[in-house]
Short mmCIF file of C-alpha atoms and ligand atoms in Angstrom, two decimals:
data_model
loop_
_atom_site.label_atom_id
_atom_site.label_comp_id
_atom_site.label_asym_id
_atom_site.label_seq_id
_atom_site.Cartn_x
_atom_site.Cartn_y
_atom_site.Cartn_z
CA MET U 296 71.97 136.82 42.30
CA GLY U 297 69.99 134.74 44.76
CA GLY U 298 67.98 131.48 44.63
CA GLY U 299 68.98 127.88 44.05
CA PRO U 300 70.10 126.21 40.85
CA SER U 301 67.62 126.15 37.94
CA ASN U 302 66.40 122.88 36.38
CA GLU U 303 68.78 123.32 33.42
CA MET U 304 71.66 123.74 35.82
CA ARG U 305 70.64 120.64 37.75
CA GLU U 306 70.37 118.64 34.50
CA ALA U 307 73.69 119.92 33.24
CA GLY U 308 75.19 119.13 36.61
CA ALA U 309 73.83 115.59 36.61
CA ALA U 310 75.05 115.03 33.05
CA ALA U 311 78.43 116.38 34.09
CA THR U 312 78.80 113.88 36.88
CA THR U 313 78.14 111.06 34.46
CA ALA U 314 80.36 112.41 31.71
CA PHE U 315 83.23 113.20 34.02
CA ARG U 316 83.00 110.08 36.12
CA ASP U 317 85.55 108.22 34.03
CA GLY U 318 88.90 109.71 33.40
CA PHE U 319 88.54 113.13 35.04
CA GLY U 320 91.35 113.42 37.56
CA GLY U 321 90.19 116.67 39.14
CA THR U 322 87.16 117.65 41.20
CA ILE U 323 83.72 118.57 39.93
CA VAL U 324 81.67 121.02 42.00
CA LEU U 325 77.99 121.43 41.18
CA PRO U 326 75.27 123.83 42.36
CA GLY U 327 74.05 122.60 45.72
CA ASP U 328 77.38 120.95 46.64
CA PRO U 329 78.75 122.14 50.00
CA GLY U 330 81.78 123.86 48.41
CA TYR U 331 79.86 125.45 45.52
CA ASP U 332 79.81 129.04 46.79
CA ARG U 333 83.52 128.97 47.50
CA ALA U 334 84.27 127.31 44.16
CA ARG U 335 82.29 129.87 42.13
CA ALA U 336 83.72 132.97 43.86
CA VAL U 337 86.16 135.15 41.94
CA TRP U 338 88.28 138.07 43.17
CA ASN U 339 85.90 140.87 42.11
CA ALA U 340 82.78 140.39 44.25
CA VAL U 341 80.73 142.27 41.62
CA ALA U 342 80.96 139.11 39.45
CA ASP U 343 78.49 137.04 41.51
CA LEU U 344 77.61 134.42 38.88
CA ARG U 345 76.36 130.83 39.11
CA PRO U 346 78.07 128.32 36.79
CA ALA U 347 76.43 124.93 36.15
CA VAL U 348 79.74 123.13 36.68
CA VAL U 349 83.05 124.09 38.23
CA ALA U 350 85.57 121.60 36.81
CA ARG U 351 88.67 121.89 38.95
CA CYS U 352 91.28 120.38 36.65
CA GLY U 353 94.42 118.58 37.77
CA SER U 354 96.11 118.05 34.41
CA PRO U 355 95.98 119.05 30.73
CA ALA U 356 93.91 115.89 30.11
CA ASP U 357 91.30 117.18 32.58
CA VAL U 358 91.23 120.50 30.73
CA VAL U 359 90.66 118.67 27.45
CA ALA U 360 87.82 116.68 29.05
CA ALA U 361 86.19 119.79 30.53
CA VAL U 362 86.34 121.73 27.24
CA ARG U 363 84.95 118.72 25.33
CA PHE U 364 82.14 118.29 27.84
CA ALA U 365 81.17 121.97 27.63
CA ARG U 366 81.12 121.80 23.85
CA GLU U 367 79.06 118.59 23.76
CA HIS U 368 76.46 120.19 26.04
CA ASP U 369 76.64 123.57 24.32
CA LEU U 370 77.61 125.29 27.55
CA VAL U 371 79.57 128.53 27.87
CA VAL U 372 83.20 128.04 28.92
CA ALA U 373 84.92 130.31 31.45
CA VAL U 374 88.61 129.66 32.09
CA ARG U 375 89.89 130.51 35.52
CA GLY U 376 93.54 131.04 36.37
CA GLY U 377 93.99 133.21 39.46
CA GLY U 378 90.39 134.51 39.31
CA HIS U 379 91.42 138.20 39.23
CA SER U 380 89.79 139.28 35.98
CA VAL U 381 88.52 142.77 36.77
CA ALA U 382 85.56 142.12 34.45
CA GLY U 383 84.73 138.78 36.11
CA PHE U 384 85.53 136.76 32.99
CA SER U 385 86.69 133.67 34.90
CA THR U 386 83.17 132.75 35.91
CA CYS U 387 79.83 132.54 34.09
CA ASP U 388 76.14 131.92 34.55
CA GLY U 389 75.00 128.39 33.69
CA GLY U 390 78.22 127.27 31.97
CA VAL U 391 81.41 125.39 32.77
CA VAL U 392 84.26 126.98 34.70
CA VAL U 393 87.49 125.32 33.60
CA ASP U 394 89.17 125.99 36.92
CA LEU U 395 92.97 125.77 36.92
CA SER U 396 93.33 126.47 40.65
CA GLY U 397 94.37 122.83 41.12
CA MET U 398 97.24 123.30 38.64
CA ARG U 399 99.66 125.39 40.63
CA GLY U 400 103.39 125.75 41.21
CA ALA U 401 106.58 126.99 39.55
CA ARG U 402 109.77 124.99 38.88
CA VAL U 403 112.98 126.93 38.36
CA ASP U 404 116.04 125.84 36.39
CA GLN U 405 118.70 127.99 38.03
CA GLY U 406 121.41 127.24 35.47
CA ALA U 407 119.21 127.94 32.46
CA ARG U 408 117.52 130.88 34.24
CA THR U 409 114.08 129.68 33.26
CA ALA U 410 110.89 128.71 35.07
CA ARG U 411 108.10 126.34 34.15
CA VAL U 412 104.87 127.55 35.68
CA ALA U 413 101.52 125.75 35.85
CA GLY U 414 98.52 127.41 34.14
CA GLY U 415 96.73 128.18 37.43
CA ALA U 416 99.77 129.38 39.41
CA LEU U 417 99.81 132.66 41.34
CA LEU U 418 102.46 135.36 41.01
CA SER U 419 103.68 134.70 44.55
CA GLU U 420 104.54 131.09 43.65
CA LEU U 421 106.69 132.23 40.74
CA ASP U 422 108.30 135.00 42.82
CA VAL U 423 109.11 132.67 45.74
CA ALA U 424 110.55 129.92 43.51
CA ALA U 425 112.59 132.35 41.42
CA GLN U 426 113.95 134.31 44.38
CA ALA U 427 115.11 131.08 46.01
CA ALA U 428 117.55 130.97 43.06
CA GLY U 429 118.32 134.73 43.20
CA LEU U 430 116.17 135.28 40.11
CA ALA U 431 112.89 136.92 39.15
CA CYS U 432 110.46 137.16 36.27
CA PRO U 433 108.90 140.62 35.89
CA VAL U 434 105.29 140.18 37.07
CA GLY U 435 102.57 142.30 38.68
CA VAL U 436 102.42 143.93 42.08
CA VAL U 437 99.93 141.72 43.98
CA GLY U 438 101.03 138.18 44.87
CA HIS U 439 97.64 136.49 44.66
CA THR U 440 97.06 137.54 41.03
CA GLY U 441 97.15 134.65 38.53
CA VAL U 442 100.13 134.17 36.24
CA GLY U 443 97.65 132.99 33.56
CA GLY U 444 95.51 136.05 32.95
CA LEU U 445 98.31 138.48 33.76
CA THR U 446 100.71 136.97 31.23
CA LEU U 447 98.19 136.43 28.45
CA GLY U 448 97.15 140.11 28.62
CA GLY U 449 100.50 141.75 29.39
CA GLY U 450 102.01 141.84 32.86
CA MET U 451 103.07 145.28 34.04
CA GLY U 452 105.03 145.61 37.25
CA ARG U 453 108.04 146.78 39.17
CA LEU U 454 110.68 145.24 36.90
CA MET U 455 109.12 146.05 33.54
CA ARG U 456 111.35 148.98 32.58
CA ARG U 457 114.37 146.77 33.15
CA HIS U 458 113.18 143.36 31.93
CA GLY U 459 109.97 144.01 29.98
CA LEU U 460 106.40 142.88 30.47
CA THR U 461 105.72 139.39 31.77
CA LEU U 462 104.76 138.34 28.24
CA ASP U 463 108.08 139.63 26.89
CA ASN U 464 109.71 136.94 29.02
CA LEU U 465 107.47 134.12 27.83
CA LEU U 466 109.53 131.48 26.02
CA SER U 467 106.78 128.96 25.26
CA ALA U 468 103.30 127.89 26.31
CA GLU U 469 101.44 124.58 26.33
CA VAL U 470 97.90 125.18 25.12
CA VAL U 471 94.71 123.09 25.12
CA THR U 472 92.87 124.19 22.00
CA ALA U 473 89.14 124.50 21.34
CA ASP U 474 89.19 121.18 19.46
CA GLY U 475 90.85 119.39 22.35
CA ARG U 476 94.46 119.20 21.13
CA VAL U 477 97.47 119.97 23.32
CA VAL U 478 99.95 122.11 21.35
CA ARG U 479 103.13 124.01 22.11
CA ALA U 480 103.40 127.63 21.02
CA ALA U 481 106.84 129.24 20.82
CA PRO U 482 108.82 131.34 18.34
CA ASP U 483 109.65 128.15 16.39
CA GLU U 484 106.32 126.35 16.77
CA HIS U 485 102.95 127.89 15.82
CA PRO U 486 104.60 131.35 15.86
CA GLU U 487 101.42 133.22 14.94
CA LEU U 488 99.59 131.61 17.87
CA PHE U 489 102.53 132.57 20.08
CA TRP U 490 102.19 136.16 18.82
CA GLY U 491 98.47 136.26 19.69
CA LEU U 492 98.87 134.60 23.07
CA ARG U 493 101.09 137.50 24.10
CA GLY U 494 98.41 140.15 24.58
CA ALA U 495 95.13 138.53 23.53
CA GLY U 496 95.85 135.08 24.92
CA ALA U 497 92.59 134.27 26.66
CA ASN U 498 90.98 133.99 23.21
CA PHE U 499 92.89 131.05 21.81
CA GLY U 500 92.86 128.19 24.29
CA VAL U 501 93.70 127.16 27.83
CA VAL U 502 97.36 127.55 28.71
CA THR U 503 98.27 124.69 31.01
CA SER U 504 101.95 125.57 31.37
CA PHE U 505 104.15 128.63 30.77
CA GLU U 506 107.93 128.73 30.31
CA PHE U 507 109.59 132.02 31.32
CA ARG U 508 113.02 133.60 31.13
CA LEU U 509 114.33 134.77 34.55
CA HIS U 510 116.83 137.45 35.54
CA PRO U 511 119.09 138.01 38.54
CA VAL U 512 117.23 140.34 40.95
CA GLY U 513 117.73 141.20 44.63
CA PRO U 514 117.33 139.69 47.13
CA VAL U 515 117.38 143.30 48.38
CA VAL U 516 116.10 146.26 46.36
CA THR U 517 115.35 149.86 47.32
CA GLN U 518 111.66 150.65 47.41
CA GLY U 519 109.15 153.05 48.90
CA ALA U 520 107.16 156.22 48.32
CA VAL U 521 107.34 159.90 49.09
CA ARG U 522 103.92 161.15 50.18
CA HIS U 523 102.59 164.70 49.96
CA GLY U 524 99.30 166.52 50.39
CA LEU U 525 97.31 166.96 47.17
CA ASP U 526 98.37 170.59 46.90
CA ARG U 527 101.83 169.30 45.94
CA ALA U 528 100.55 166.89 43.29
CA TRP U 529 102.38 168.56 40.41
CA ARG U 530 105.62 168.78 42.40
CA ALA U 531 105.46 165.01 42.98
CA ALA U 532 104.34 164.26 39.43
CA SER U 533 107.04 166.35 37.79
CA SER U 534 109.75 164.59 39.79
CA VAL U 535 108.39 161.24 38.58
CA ALA U 536 108.12 162.45 34.97
CA GLU U 537 111.66 163.83 35.02
CA LEU U 538 113.13 160.65 36.47
CA ALA U 539 111.14 158.46 34.06
CA ALA U 540 112.57 160.41 31.13
CA THR U 541 116.18 160.52 32.31
CA GLY U 542 116.63 157.78 34.92
CA PRO U 543 117.96 154.24 34.39
CA ASP U 544 115.77 151.30 33.36
CA HIS U 545 116.13 149.58 36.69
CA VAL U 546 114.03 152.29 38.33
CA PHE U 547 110.29 151.59 38.42
CA LEU U 548 108.22 154.71 38.97
CA GLY U 549 104.62 155.25 39.91
CA LEU U 550 102.47 158.15 41.01
CA ASN U 551 99.34 157.54 43.09
CA LEU U 552 96.66 160.06 43.91
CA THR U 553 94.38 158.60 46.56
CA SER U 554 91.08 159.73 48.06
CA ALA U 555 90.70 160.43 51.77
CA GLU U 556 90.37 157.34 53.97
CA PRO U 557 88.20 157.44 57.08
CA GLY U 558 90.48 158.35 59.98
CA SER U 559 93.37 159.48 57.76
CA SER U 560 94.59 163.02 57.22
CA GLY U 561 93.04 163.43 53.79
CA PRO U 562 93.66 162.76 50.13
CA ALA U 563 97.30 162.36 49.20
CA VAL U 564 99.74 161.98 46.34
CA SER U 565 102.68 159.56 46.46
CA ALA U 566 105.69 159.28 44.20
CA GLY U 567 106.72 155.63 44.43
CA ALA U 568 109.79 153.81 43.17
CA LEU U 569 111.60 150.51 43.13
CA HIS U 570 115.30 150.60 42.35
CA ALA U 571 116.73 147.22 41.40
CA GLY U 572 120.39 148.33 41.53
CA THR U 573 122.75 148.74 44.47
CA PRO U 574 121.65 150.78 47.54
CA GLU U 575 124.36 153.35 46.76
CA ASP U 576 123.10 153.84 43.21
CA ALA U 577 119.55 153.98 44.55
CA GLU U 578 120.45 156.78 46.95
CA ARG U 579 121.79 158.81 44.03
CA ASP U 580 119.18 157.88 41.40
CA LEU U 581 116.11 158.40 43.59
CA ALA U 582 117.27 161.74 45.03
CA PRO U 583 114.96 163.79 42.73
CA LEU U 584 111.92 162.15 44.37
CA ARG U 585 112.96 163.02 47.93
CA ASP U 586 111.66 166.21 49.45
CA ALA U 587 112.13 167.66 52.91
CA ALA U 588 108.57 169.02 52.77
CA ALA U 589 107.03 165.56 52.24
CA VAL U 590 104.53 164.16 54.75
CA GLU U 591 106.26 160.77 54.68
CA ASP U 592 109.21 159.13 52.95
CA SER U 593 109.31 155.32 53.13
CA ILE U 594 112.07 154.71 50.56
CA ALA U 595 114.44 152.12 52.06
CA PRO U 596 116.19 148.82 51.27
CA ARG U 597 113.75 145.89 51.40
CA ARG U 598 113.65 142.28 50.32
CA TYR U 599 112.25 142.08 46.80
CA LEU U 600 109.98 139.23 47.91
CA ASP U 601 108.53 141.30 50.76
CA VAL U 602 107.85 144.13 48.34
CA GLN U 603 106.08 141.77 45.97
CA LEU U 604 103.72 140.63 48.75
CA MET U 605 103.20 143.98 50.51
CA ASN U 606 99.91 144.84 48.72
CA ASP U 607 98.30 141.45 49.19
CA ASP U 608 96.18 142.29 52.22
CA ALA U 609 95.01 145.67 50.95
CA MET U 610 93.89 143.97 47.73
CA ALA U 611 92.41 140.88 49.41
CA TRP U 612 89.58 138.85 47.87
CA GLY U 613 85.96 139.70 48.49
CA LYS U 614 85.72 143.41 47.74
CA ARG U 615 83.88 145.09 44.87
CA PHE U 616 86.03 146.71 42.20
CA TYR U 617 85.77 148.98 39.19
CA MET U 618 88.48 150.43 37.01
CA LYS U 619 89.27 152.16 33.75
CA GLY U 620 92.71 152.35 32.17
CA ALA U 621 94.44 154.28 29.40
CA TYR U 622 97.86 155.31 28.10
CA LEU U 623 99.45 158.74 28.26
CA PRO U 624 102.05 160.30 25.94
CA PHE U 625 103.39 162.49 28.79
CA LEU U 626 102.31 164.10 32.08
CA THR U 627 101.17 167.71 32.17
CA GLU U 628 100.29 169.98 35.06
CA GLU U 629 96.73 170.33 33.77
CA LEU U 630 96.30 166.55 33.73
CA VAL U 631 97.70 166.11 37.23
CA GLU U 632 95.57 168.94 38.64
CA THR U 633 92.50 167.38 37.01
CA CYS U 634 93.35 164.10 38.77
CA ALA U 635 93.82 165.93 42.08
CA GLY U 636 90.40 167.53 41.71
CA ARG U 637 88.80 164.17 40.99
CA VAL U 638 90.30 162.30 43.96
CA ALA U 639 89.54 165.25 46.28
CA ALA U 640 85.85 164.70 45.52
CA ALA U 641 85.97 160.88 45.49
CA PRO U 642 84.50 158.43 48.00
CA PRO U 643 87.01 156.42 50.11
CA ASP U 644 89.34 153.87 48.48
CA CYS U 645 89.51 155.50 45.06
CA GLU U 646 92.77 156.20 43.30
CA ILE U 647 94.28 157.44 40.09
CA SER U 648 97.70 156.00 39.34
CA PHE U 649 100.37 156.34 36.72
CA TRP U 650 103.12 153.83 36.01
CA ALA U 651 106.09 154.84 33.89
CA LEU U 652 106.55 152.64 30.83
CA GLY U 653 109.56 153.06 28.53
CA GLY U 654 112.80 151.14 29.03
CA ALA U 655 112.58 147.49 28.02
CA VAL U 656 108.81 147.74 27.40
CA GLY U 657 109.30 150.43 24.78
CA ARG U 658 112.23 148.72 23.06
CA VAL U 659 110.12 145.76 21.84
CA PRO U 660 108.59 146.65 18.45
CA GLU U 661 104.86 147.35 18.68
CA ASP U 662 103.97 144.58 16.21
CA ALA U 663 106.16 141.91 17.86
CA THR U 664 103.29 140.86 20.16
CA ALA U 665 99.52 141.41 20.27
CA PHE U 666 99.97 143.67 23.32
CA THR U 667 99.50 147.37 22.49
CA GLY U 668 100.74 150.58 24.05
CA ARG U 669 104.53 150.21 24.05
CA GLY U 670 105.07 153.71 22.76
CA ALA U 671 103.24 155.37 25.66
CA ALA U 672 105.18 157.12 28.40
CA PHE U 673 102.73 156.18 31.17
CA TRP U 674 99.94 153.75 31.90
CA LEU U 675 97.02 155.41 33.70
CA GLY U 676 94.55 153.59 35.96
CA VAL U 677 91.41 154.90 37.67
CA GLU U 678 90.41 152.36 40.34
CA CYS U 679 87.91 152.01 43.16
CA LEU U 680 87.27 149.39 45.84
CA TRP U 681 84.23 149.20 48.06
CA GLN U 682 82.20 146.68 50.10
CA ASP U 683 78.55 147.68 49.99
CA PRO U 684 76.58 146.60 46.86
CA ALA U 685 74.25 149.56 47.46
CA ARG U 686 77.15 151.86 46.51
CA ASP U 687 77.89 150.18 43.14
CA ASP U 688 76.38 153.02 41.10
CA GLU U 689 78.18 155.71 43.09
CA TYR U 690 81.62 154.14 42.61
CA VAL U 691 81.13 153.23 38.96
CA ALA U 692 79.85 156.74 38.24
CA TRP U 693 82.91 158.24 39.93
CA GLY U 694 85.28 156.02 37.91
CA ARG U 695 83.56 156.78 34.61
CA ALA U 696 83.43 160.53 35.23
CA ALA U 697 87.07 160.64 36.31
CA MET U 698 88.24 158.81 33.19
CA GLY U 699 85.90 160.98 31.11
CA ALA U 700 87.71 164.06 32.39
CA LEU U 701 91.13 162.49 31.68
CA GLN U 702 90.27 161.21 28.19
CA PRO U 703 91.56 164.32 26.36
CA PHE U 704 95.04 163.67 27.78
CA THR U 705 95.26 160.02 26.67
CA THR U 706 96.74 158.39 23.59
CA SER U 707 95.53 155.41 21.54
CA GLY U 708 95.29 151.80 22.77
CA HIS U 709 94.36 150.24 26.10
CA TYR U 710 95.73 147.53 28.35
CA VAL U 711 93.37 144.59 27.89
CA ASN U 712 93.64 143.44 31.52
CA ASP U 713 92.17 146.77 32.70
CA MET U 714 88.99 146.68 30.78
CA VAL U 715 85.79 146.09 32.74
CA GLU U 716 83.49 147.04 29.87
CA SER U 717 83.47 144.73 26.83
CA GLY U 718 82.16 144.41 23.26
CA GLU U 719 83.76 144.73 19.81
CA ALA U 720 84.27 148.51 20.01
CA VAL U 721 86.09 148.12 23.32
CA VAL U 722 88.30 145.30 22.03
CA ARG U 723 89.13 147.26 18.87
CA SER U 724 90.08 150.21 21.06
CA VAL U 725 92.52 147.92 22.90
CA TYR U 726 94.34 146.56 19.85
CA GLY U 727 93.68 149.08 17.06
CA ASP U 728 92.17 147.98 13.73
CA ALA U 729 95.26 146.34 12.18
CA LYS U 730 96.05 144.10 15.15
CA TYR U 731 92.38 143.38 15.66
CA GLU U 732 92.05 142.04 12.10
CA ARG U 733 95.19 139.91 12.56
CA LEU U 734 93.68 138.53 15.77
CA VAL U 735 90.38 137.74 14.01
CA ALA U 736 92.29 135.69 11.41
CA LEU U 737 94.12 133.85 14.19
CA LYS U 738 90.88 133.25 16.06
CA ARG U 739 89.35 131.71 12.91
CA ASP U 740 92.28 129.29 12.75
CA TRP U 741 92.26 128.23 16.40
CA ASP U 742 88.74 128.81 17.73
CA PRO U 743 86.30 129.27 14.84
CA ASP U 744 83.29 128.46 17.06
CA ASN U 745 84.33 131.01 19.69
CA VAL U 746 84.43 128.47 22.51
CA PHE U 747 86.71 130.84 24.43
CA ARG U 748 84.56 133.96 24.60
CA ARG U 749 84.55 134.82 28.32
CA ASN U 750 87.32 137.35 27.75
CA GLN U 751 87.84 140.61 25.84
CA ASN U 752 86.57 138.71 22.90
CA VAL U 753 87.94 138.71 19.38
CA ALA U 754 84.94 137.23 17.59
CA PRO U 755 85.94 134.92 14.66
C1 FAD N 249 94.37 142.77 42.81
C2 FAD N 249 94.82 142.88 41.39
C3 FAD N 249 96.11 143.30 41.11
C4 FAD N 249 96.55 143.41 39.81
N1 FAD N 249 97.82 143.83 39.57
C5 FAD N 249 98.28 143.88 38.30
C6 FAD N 249 99.63 144.27 38.03
O1 FAD N 249 100.38 144.59 38.91
N2 FAD N 249 100.04 144.27 36.75
C7 FAD N 249 99.22 143.91 35.72
O2 FAD N 249 99.67 143.92 34.58
N3 FAD N 249 97.94 143.55 35.94
C8 FAD N 249 97.46 143.53 37.20
N4 FAD N 249 96.16 143.17 37.44
C9 FAD N 249 95.31 142.82 36.31
C10 FAD N 249 95.53 141.34 36.00
O3 FAD N 249 96.61 141.23 35.11
C11 FAD N 249 94.30 140.73 35.34
O4 FAD N 249 93.22 140.87 36.21
C12 FAD N 249 94.55 139.26 34.98
O5 FAD N 249 93.60 138.89 34.04
C13 FAD N 249 94.45 138.35 36.18
O6 FAD N 249 94.77 137.04 35.84
P1 FAD N 249 94.11 135.82 36.65
O7 FAD N 249 94.64 134.57 36.07
O8 FAD N 249 94.22 136.06 38.10
O9 FAD N 249 92.59 136.06 36.30
P2 FAD N 249 91.41 135.13 35.78
O10 FAD N 249 90.19 135.87 36.17
O11 FAD N 249 91.55 133.74 36.21
O12 FAD N 249 91.62 135.20 34.22
C14 FAD N 249 91.62 136.41 33.49
C15 FAD N 249 91.36 136.10 32.01
O13 FAD N 249 92.41 135.29 31.53
C16 FAD N 249 91.93 134.01 31.18
N5 FAD N 249 92.89 133.02 31.70
C17 FAD N 249 93.43 132.95 32.94
N6 FAD N 249 94.32 131.96 33.02
C18 FAD N 249 94.32 131.36 31.80
C19 FAD N 249 95.04 130.27 31.25
N7 FAD N 249 95.93 129.59 31.97
N8 FAD N 249 94.80 129.94 29.95
C20 FAD N 249 93.91 130.65 29.21
N9 FAD N 249 93.20 131.69 29.67
C21 FAD N 249 93.41 132.03 30.96
C22 FAD N 249 90.55 133.90 31.80
O14 FAD N 249 89.70 133.09 31.07
C23 FAD N 249 90.08 135.34 31.79
O15 FAD N 249 89.54 135.69 30.54
C24 FAD N 249 95.69 143.07 38.73
C25 FAD N 249 94.38 142.67 39.00
C26 FAD N 249 93.95 142.58 40.31
C27 FAD N 249 92.54 142.18 40.58
#
């Protein structure tokens, strides 16, 4: 979108300055301010929107003030944690961005094995603080992702089979509600809200602080991938499927089928793993993945912290992104060959990946949290990254067609943090009808006016 701010945006901006002048401890950025373009940017460059106000909060009281101001002026609210929503939900046109990027940091209690994490913190802050104490919380695989959105939707990553999703390790949350209260949600305090926060959390308020359980991890783990040409896709996939079914929980397993990159040898398939046990056990447990005929084998001992940051540059801010996700009951040769065919015909920087679930993820009862999909054997993601806006249609069409071809192999439910498309049918497909109705009832209790609707929205 081009052009300068509209009159309404200017008026809203001027009103904001007045309203926020007293008592707002953070920074207000308005259209036309020198830092506006930086302040409105989010990770997915496709979401190029122009809010009327970016309210960079420094405390829960600032969040309360920003939400109240938006409501008084009947402006849309977008809440921004790490800014990585694949759908661009943490920005909006003409509304107020409640920006938590000024509320960062993680404090670890080594003895209690817990961490208190600010609502706008990034995964890398939690990883660094926890590893300094020899601990970790299971989080995602890119360090600059926000703890906020990741946790409130799920949190899949390299430790999930051993220690569960990020949200399975949430002990309590401090929440600013739509009516401007600050409440604590935990198993013993507002338990139904705590249930909904864990999987549909963006709907119910602004989480200003998270408390997590931590586990001893590392500092060294065994990690890497065994790469093959696409003609060996099923060989690689079957080794991953076999190990996922029979291997220990402390093995994370993924399979990536990637399109050809300019200057590289062609499309490839990689069987990846992280083993959180001893190097000796890793040597034994990961043996089924190794293959003398592989193009490359990078499995080796590494610092857990280095592993957690190793994708950060490849997934840097500023690119355009599209994805579709689903769950799979098992892997079959027909499915894997269909994926191979799709990536062989894909433009650069497209991939289809599978992450093994099971382990600690599958042991939590499906109705214990709002998150869905615990019974699936694999999560499936179709993803593409590109730079040129003129290629938007080409990439989105590839992603949609690839997932269309894989649909017959999928099972029910979706991971909410994957969903680029939105609307009631999409949100119902994430949670299923029973959970959706429970979430609607919760939404009526906590946000009857749907103040928090820039998300996969559960309408009250
Ligand atoms: C590069 C990249 C890597 C990823 N890797 C993984 C991965 O390994 N595992 C995984 O499970 N997912 C992964 N994801 C998906 C990720 O979990 C979601 O994109 C998540 O929503 C990002 O959270 P955020 O705080 O950065 O995003 P934001 O865009 O800031 O927020 C996302 C949503 O959550 C809401 N929200 C954010 N913080 C708060 C808060 N404190 N209180 C209330 N609402 C809030 C926002 O309003 C918005 O609706 C990845 C995404 C990207 C772009």
